[in-house]
Amino acid sequence: RAQPKKKKKVDVKKEQAQKERMKKKLKKLEKAAPELIPIEDFITPLKYSESNRVRSLPPLSPEEAERRVLLLKKWCLFKQKQDEAEKKAIKALVESQQEALKELQLESEELYQAAIRRDEGLFPFEREGPSYTPPLPGYDPPEGKCIDTTKVYTQ
Amino acid sequence: GALLGCHRSYRSRPTHGIGRFKYLLPKEVPKKRKEKVQMKEISAGTEYQYGDLNIQMTSYDLCLVEHFAQYVHRLCNRLSIRVNDSYAMPTKTNEVLFLEERGSKMQLDAVLTTHQRVIQIRGLSSTFAPILLEIIQSNQPEGVHLLMKQHTEADFKSRLKARPELEELLAEMS
């Protein structure tokens, strides 16, 4: 008769002790702040920093240096013109938009209020970049597969 | 009694503070303590302004995506759009295998790395949003995939390391 009683007590105590241990572990793990995954792009691999290979370029002739400087100046001017054109385009867009909204407000207040509101259907917005070589129409690709080999970091 | 042969400057004497020099040195920056990674509050935005938006740029080419991200960041600065955060998502590596013409062995074709940069903006007005989209699209380089969506907690959690032990314990507890 005494044995089943012992089993109950011991079990309950053991269970309680286990629970407390688990709670302590949980507290400890939760205390540690979550860490960000390190980004491999920003870590230079060691093999590029330990090598002794140094590139020695041939000296430039003065004509070549002159040509390069003039080319750089032309490129700077081209880029400046491009940037100014972009700024002008943005200004024009904003101005025409404001004018259109003004006219709309004069026409009807309701439509103006509806136009000012934010568009819920705009986001999420996805677009693929243009490609040099669009896919060929009659191309038969060989069979294959893609394996994801990203390193999984755990804390 | 009074101490003889003591060179202390008394506070009433004109020589008080004669040896001070620390105020002339440049100020020492206090040591930075490791900041805990905490999620910032996500704003939902008003009816006329969008809340936190993520501009995510993905590509296989690192230089292109990096330069495009810099361009977008500068553009937002120029247009006085508040940029909350500008970070990089972890790089994904894919191994592409293809089946040889004669034979059943898979051969390694290439190892591709996918890079992603994210720029988080806040308070974009509803009238300016289509203009901004137009500019970004017209300057999109080839091979760079653009995605604009609202920032969520899940996006932030995907940047953190996985904690399998914590999750196991939580599962056991409940």
mmCIF file with all atom_site columns, C-alpha atoms in Angstrom, chain A residues 4-123:
data_model
loop_
_atom_site.group_PDB
_atom_site.id
_atom_site.type_symbol
_atom_site.label_atom_id
_atom_site.label_alt_id
_atom_site.label_comp_id
_atom_site.label_asym_id
_atom_site.label_entity_id
_atom_site.label_seq_id
_atom_site.pdbx_PDB_ins_code
_atom_site.Cartn_x
_atom_site.Cartn_y
_atom_site.Cartn_z
_atom_site.occupancy
_atom_site.B_iso_or_equiv
_atom_site.pdbx_formal_charge
_atom_site.auth_seq_id
_atom_site.auth_comp_id
_atom_site.auth_asym_id
_atom_site.auth_atom_id
_atom_site.pdbx_PDB_model_num
ATOM 1   C CA . PRO A 1 4   ? 1.789   3.668  -4.893  1.00 0.00 ? 4   PRO A CA 1
ATOM 2   C CA . LYS A 1 5   ? 1.823   6.654  -2.483  1.00 0.00 ? 5   LYS A CA 1
ATOM 3   C CA . LYS A 1 6   ? 5.588   6.983  -2.830  1.00 0.00 ? 6   LYS A CA 1
ATOM 4   C CA . LYS A 1 7   ? 5.330   6.870  -6.627  1.00 0.00 ? 7   LYS A CA 1
ATOM 5   C CA . LYS A 1 8   ? 2.800   9.716  -6.622  1.00 0.00 ? 8   LYS A CA 1
ATOM 6   C CA . LYS A 1 9   ? 4.909   11.960 -4.374  1.00 0.00 ? 9   LYS A CA 1
ATOM 7   C CA . VAL A 1 10  ? 8.146   11.297 -6.172  1.00 0.00 ? 10  VAL A CA 1
ATOM 8   C CA . ASP A 1 11  ? 6.507   11.808 -9.569  1.00 0.00 ? 11  ASP A CA 1
ATOM 9   C CA . VAL A 1 12  ? 4.922   15.097 -8.572  1.00 0.00 ? 12  VAL A CA 1
ATOM 10  C CA . LYS A 1 13  ? 8.200   16.360 -7.095  1.00 0.00 ? 13  LYS A CA 1
ATOM 11  C CA . LYS A 1 14  ? 10.173  15.277 -10.137 1.00 0.00 ? 14  LYS A CA 1
ATOM 12  C CA . GLU A 1 15  ? 7.681   16.897 -12.456 1.00 0.00 ? 15  GLU A CA 1
ATOM 13  C CA . GLN A 1 16  ? 7.782   20.129 -10.501 1.00 0.00 ? 16  GLN A CA 1
ATOM 14  C CA . ALA A 1 17  ? 11.581  20.127 -10.503 1.00 0.00 ? 17  ALA A CA 1
ATOM 15  C CA . GLN A 1 18  ? 11.599  19.505 -14.251 1.00 0.00 ? 18  GLN A CA 1
ATOM 16  C CA . LYS A 1 19  ? 9.157   22.327 -14.853 1.00 0.00 ? 19  LYS A CA 1
ATOM 17  C CA . GLU A 1 20  ? 11.226  24.729 -12.787 1.00 0.00 ? 20  GLU A CA 1
ATOM 18  C CA . ARG A 1 21  ? 14.365  23.742 -14.666 1.00 0.00 ? 21  ARG A CA 1
ATOM 19  C CA . MET A 1 22  ? 12.612  24.331 -17.972 1.00 0.00 ? 22  MET A CA 1
ATOM 20  C CA . LYS A 1 23  ? 11.312  27.698 -16.793 1.00 0.00 ? 23  LYS A CA 1
ATOM 21  C CA . LYS A 1 24  ? 14.815  28.733 -15.717 1.00 0.00 ? 24  LYS A CA 1
ATOM 22  C CA . LYS A 1 25  ? 16.206  27.669 -19.085 1.00 0.00 ? 25  LYS A CA 1
ATOM 23  C CA . LEU A 1 26  ? 13.474  29.591 -20.881 1.00 0.00 ? 26  LEU A CA 1
ATOM 24  C CA . LYS A 1 27  ? 14.199  32.712 -18.825 1.00 0.00 ? 27  LYS A CA 1
ATOM 25  C CA . LYS A 1 28  ? 17.898  32.461 -19.630 1.00 0.00 ? 28  LYS A CA 1
ATOM 26  C CA . LEU A 1 29  ? 17.281  32.039 -23.359 1.00 0.00 ? 29  LEU A CA 1
ATOM 27  C CA . GLU A 1 30  ? 14.744  34.840 -23.439 1.00 0.00 ? 30  GLU A CA 1
ATOM 28  C CA . LYS A 1 31  ? 17.188  37.187 -21.659 1.00 0.00 ? 31  LYS A CA 1
ATOM 29  C CA . ALA A 1 32  ? 19.663  36.914 -24.520 1.00 0.00 ? 32  ALA A CA 1
ATOM 30  C CA . ALA A 1 33  ? 18.761  39.542 -27.108 1.00 0.00 ? 33  ALA A CA 1
ATOM 31  C CA . PRO A 1 34  ? 18.008  38.332 -30.646 1.00 0.00 ? 34  PRO A CA 1
ATOM 32  C CA . GLU A 1 35  ? 20.892  38.799 -33.052 1.00 0.00 ? 35  GLU A CA 1
ATOM 33  C CA . LEU A 1 36  ? 20.852  39.868 -36.677 1.00 0.00 ? 36  LEU A CA 1
ATOM 34  C CA . ILE A 1 37  ? 22.082  37.396 -39.258 1.00 0.00 ? 37  ILE A CA 1
ATOM 35  C CA . PRO A 1 38  ? 25.598  38.474 -40.386 1.00 0.00 ? 38  PRO A CA 1
ATOM 36  C CA . ILE A 1 39  ? 25.669  39.564 -44.004 1.00 0.00 ? 39  ILE A CA 1
ATOM 37  C CA . GLU A 1 40  ? 28.284  37.799 -46.097 1.00 0.00 ? 40  GLU A CA 1
ATOM 38  C CA . ASP A 1 41  ? 28.519  40.699 -48.562 1.00 0.00 ? 41  ASP A CA 1
ATOM 39  C CA . PHE A 1 42  ? 30.236  42.886 -46.002 1.00 0.00 ? 42  PHE A CA 1
ATOM 40  C CA . ILE A 1 43  ? 32.784  40.327 -44.819 1.00 0.00 ? 43  ILE A CA 1
ATOM 41  C CA . THR A 1 44  ? 35.836  40.193 -47.096 1.00 0.00 ? 44  THR A CA 1
ATOM 42  C CA . PRO A 1 45  ? 37.086  36.598 -47.414 1.00 0.00 ? 45  PRO A CA 1
ATOM 43  C CA . LEU A 1 46  ? 40.506  36.058 -45.865 1.00 0.00 ? 46  LEU A CA 1
ATOM 44  C CA . LYS A 1 47  ? 42.139  34.939 -49.075 1.00 0.00 ? 47  LYS A CA 1
ATOM 45  C CA . TYR A 1 48  ? 41.954  38.496 -50.483 1.00 0.00 ? 48  TYR A CA 1
ATOM 46  C CA . SER A 1 49  ? 43.618  40.109 -47.495 1.00 0.00 ? 49  SER A CA 1
ATOM 47  C CA . GLU A 1 50  ? 46.516  37.670 -46.999 1.00 0.00 ? 50  GLU A CA 1
ATOM 48  C CA . SER A 1 51  ? 47.879  37.527 -50.540 1.00 0.00 ? 51  SER A CA 1
ATOM 49  C CA . ASN A 1 52  ? 51.127  39.236 -51.539 1.00 0.00 ? 52  ASN A CA 1
ATOM 50  C CA . ARG A 1 53  ? 50.040  39.889 -55.103 1.00 0.00 ? 53  ARG A CA 1
ATOM 51  C CA . VAL A 1 54  ? 50.241  43.577 -55.891 1.00 0.00 ? 54  VAL A CA 1
ATOM 52  C CA . ARG A 1 55  ? 49.347  44.970 -59.259 1.00 0.00 ? 55  ARG A CA 1
ATOM 53  C CA . SER A 1 56  ? 51.982  47.273 -60.801 1.00 0.00 ? 56  SER A CA 1
ATOM 54  C CA . LEU A 1 57  ? 50.545  49.461 -63.534 1.00 0.00 ? 57  LEU A CA 1
ATOM 55  C CA . PRO A 1 58  ? 52.712  50.866 -66.335 1.00 0.00 ? 58  PRO A CA 1
ATOM 56  C CA . PRO A 1 59  ? 53.358  54.638 -66.112 1.00 0.00 ? 59  PRO A CA 1
ATOM 57  C CA . LEU A 1 60  ? 51.012  56.820 -68.179 1.00 0.00 ? 60  LEU A CA 1
ATOM 58  C CA . SER A 1 61  ? 52.230  59.073 -70.963 1.00 0.00 ? 61  SER A CA 1
ATOM 59  C CA . PRO A 1 62  ? 51.262  62.746 -70.604 1.00 0.00 ? 62  PRO A CA 1
ATOM 60  C CA . GLU A 1 63  ? 49.024  62.572 -73.713 1.00 0.00 ? 63  GLU A CA 1
ATOM 61  C CA . GLU A 1 64  ? 47.167  59.622 -72.222 1.00 0.00 ? 64  GLU A CA 1
ATOM 62  C CA . ALA A 1 65  ? 46.769  61.396 -68.864 1.00 0.00 ? 65  ALA A CA 1
ATOM 63  C CA . GLU A 1 66  ? 45.526  64.531 -70.648 1.00 0.00 ? 66  GLU A CA 1
ATOM 64  C CA . ARG A 1 67  ? 43.065  62.479 -72.674 1.00 0.00 ? 67  ARG A CA 1
ATOM 65  C CA . ARG A 1 68  ? 41.742  60.800 -69.546 1.00 0.00 ? 68  ARG A CA 1
ATOM 66  C CA . VAL A 1 69  ? 41.284  64.069 -67.674 1.00 0.00 ? 69  VAL A CA 1
ATOM 67  C CA . LEU A 1 70  ? 39.383  65.607 -70.602 1.00 0.00 ? 70  LEU A CA 1
ATOM 68  C CA . LEU A 1 71  ? 37.209  62.490 -70.865 1.00 0.00 ? 71  LEU A CA 1
ATOM 69  C CA . LEU A 1 72  ? 36.449  62.700 -67.136 1.00 0.00 ? 72  LEU A CA 1
ATOM 70  C CA . LYS A 1 73  ? 35.392  66.323 -67.491 1.00 0.00 ? 73  LYS A CA 1
ATOM 71  C CA . LYS A 1 74  ? 33.143  65.477 -70.442 1.00 0.00 ? 74  LYS A CA 1
ATOM 72  C CA . TRP A 1 75  ? 31.588  62.644 -68.430 1.00 0.00 ? 75  TRP A CA 1
ATOM 73  C CA . CYS A 1 76  ? 31.002  64.959 -65.443 1.00 0.00 ? 76  CYS A CA 1
ATOM 74  C CA . LEU A 1 77  ? 29.238  67.449 -67.707 1.00 0.00 ? 77  LEU A CA 1
ATOM 75  C CA . PHE A 1 78  ? 27.105  64.727 -69.281 1.00 0.00 ? 78  PHE A CA 1
ATOM 76  C CA . LYS A 1 79  ? 26.080  63.382 -65.892 1.00 0.00 ? 79  LYS A CA 1
ATOM 77  C CA . GLN A 1 80  ? 25.271  66.891 -64.643 1.00 0.00 ? 80  GLN A CA 1
ATOM 78  C CA . LYS A 1 81  ? 23.026  67.531 -67.668 1.00 0.00 ? 81  LYS A CA 1
ATOM 79  C CA . GLN A 1 82  ? 21.333  64.169 -67.074 1.00 0.00 ? 82  GLN A CA 1
ATOM 80  C CA . ASP A 1 83  ? 20.736  64.923 -63.389 1.00 0.00 ? 83  ASP A CA 1
ATOM 81  C CA . GLU A 1 84  ? 19.383  68.404 -64.133 1.00 0.00 ? 84  GLU A CA 1
ATOM 82  C CA . ALA A 1 85  ? 17.024  66.984 -66.738 1.00 0.00 ? 85  ALA A CA 1
ATOM 83  C CA . GLU A 1 86  ? 15.746  64.511 -64.149 1.00 0.00 ? 86  GLU A CA 1
ATOM 84  C CA . LYS A 1 87  ? 15.185  67.242 -61.569 1.00 0.00 ? 87  LYS A CA 1
ATOM 85  C CA . LYS A 1 88  ? 13.379  69.328 -64.179 1.00 0.00 ? 88  LYS A CA 1
ATOM 86  C CA . ALA A 1 89  ? 11.185  66.351 -65.080 1.00 0.00 ? 89  ALA A CA 1
ATOM 87  C CA . ILE A 1 90  ? 10.266  65.766 -61.434 1.00 0.00 ? 90  ILE A CA 1
ATOM 88  C CA . LYS A 1 91  ? 9.397   69.446 -61.005 1.00 0.00 ? 91  LYS A CA 1
ATOM 89  C CA . ALA A 1 92  ? 7.248   69.433 -64.117 1.00 0.00 ? 92  ALA A CA 1
ATOM 90  C CA . LEU A 1 93  ? 5.421   66.296 -62.980 1.00 0.00 ? 93  LEU A CA 1
ATOM 91  C CA . VAL A 1 94  ? 4.689   67.725 -59.536 1.00 0.00 ? 94  VAL A CA 1
ATOM 92  C CA . GLU A 1 95  ? 3.555   71.063 -60.967 1.00 0.00 ? 95  GLU A CA 1
ATOM 93  C CA . SER A 1 96  ? 1.217   69.537 -63.504 1.00 0.00 ? 96  SER A CA 1
ATOM 94  C CA . GLN A 1 97  ? -0.187  67.237 -60.818 1.00 0.00 ? 97  GLN A CA 1
ATOM 95  C CA . GLN A 1 98  ? -0.855  70.173 -58.501 1.00 0.00 ? 98  GLN A CA 1
ATOM 96  C CA . GLU A 1 99  ? -2.539  72.123 -61.333 1.00 0.00 ? 99  GLU A CA 1
ATOM 97  C CA . ALA A 1 100 ? -4.728  69.173 -62.216 1.00 0.00 ? 100 ALA A CA 1
ATOM 98  C CA . LEU A 1 101 ? -5.751  68.758 -58.561 1.00 0.00 ? 101 LEU A CA 1
ATOM 99  C CA . LYS A 1 102 ? -6.586  72.470 -58.325 1.00 0.00 ? 102 LYS A CA 1
ATOM 100 C CA . GLU A 1 103 ? -8.803  72.267 -61.396 1.00 0.00 ? 103 GLU A CA 1
ATOM 101 C CA . LEU A 1 104 ? -10.438 69.137 -59.999 1.00 0.00 ? 104 LEU A CA 1
ATOM 102 C CA . GLN A 1 105 ? -11.147 70.892 -56.724 1.00 0.00 ? 105 GLN A CA 1
ATOM 103 C CA . LEU A 1 106 ? -12.819 73.739 -58.606 1.00 0.00 ? 106 LEU A CA 1
ATOM 104 C CA . GLU A 1 107 ? -14.874 71.204 -60.562 1.00 0.00 ? 107 GLU A CA 1
ATOM 105 C CA . SER A 1 108 ? -16.076 68.990 -57.689 1.00 0.00 ? 108 SER A CA 1
ATOM 106 C CA . GLU A 1 109 ? -15.006 68.792 -54.041 1.00 0.00 ? 109 GLU A CA 1
ATOM 107 C CA . GLU A 1 110 ? -15.992 65.115 -53.701 1.00 0.00 ? 110 GLU A CA 1
ATOM 108 C CA . LEU A 1 111 ? -13.764 63.908 -56.518 1.00 0.00 ? 111 LEU A CA 1
ATOM 109 C CA . TYR A 1 112 ? -10.886 66.008 -55.181 1.00 0.00 ? 112 TYR A CA 1
ATOM 110 C CA . GLN A 1 113 ? -11.153 64.396 -51.740 1.00 0.00 ? 113 GLN A CA 1
ATOM 111 C CA . ALA A 1 114 ? -11.289 60.936 -53.280 1.00 0.00 ? 114 ALA A CA 1
ATOM 112 C CA . ALA A 1 115 ? -8.230  61.711 -55.432 1.00 0.00 ? 115 ALA A CA 1
ATOM 113 C CA . ILE A 1 116 ? -6.203  62.932 -52.433 1.00 0.00 ? 116 ILE A CA 1
ATOM 114 C CA . ARG A 1 117 ? -6.705  59.705 -50.515 1.00 0.00 ? 117 ARG A CA 1
ATOM 115 C CA . ARG A 1 118 ? -4.062  57.001 -50.564 1.00 0.00 ? 118 ARG A CA 1
ATOM 116 C CA . ASP A 1 119 ? -4.359  54.104 -52.949 1.00 0.00 ? 119 ASP A CA 1
ATOM 117 C CA . GLU A 1 120 ? -4.520  50.759 -51.141 1.00 0.00 ? 120 GLU A CA 1
ATOM 118 C CA . GLY A 1 121 ? -4.092  48.798 -54.342 1.00 0.00 ? 121 GLY A CA 1
ATOM 119 C CA . LEU A 1 122 ? -0.754  50.412 -55.181 1.00 0.00 ? 122 LEU A CA 1
ATOM 120 C CA . PHE A 1 123 ? 1.259   48.290 -52.739 1.00 0.00 ? 123 PHE A CA 1
#
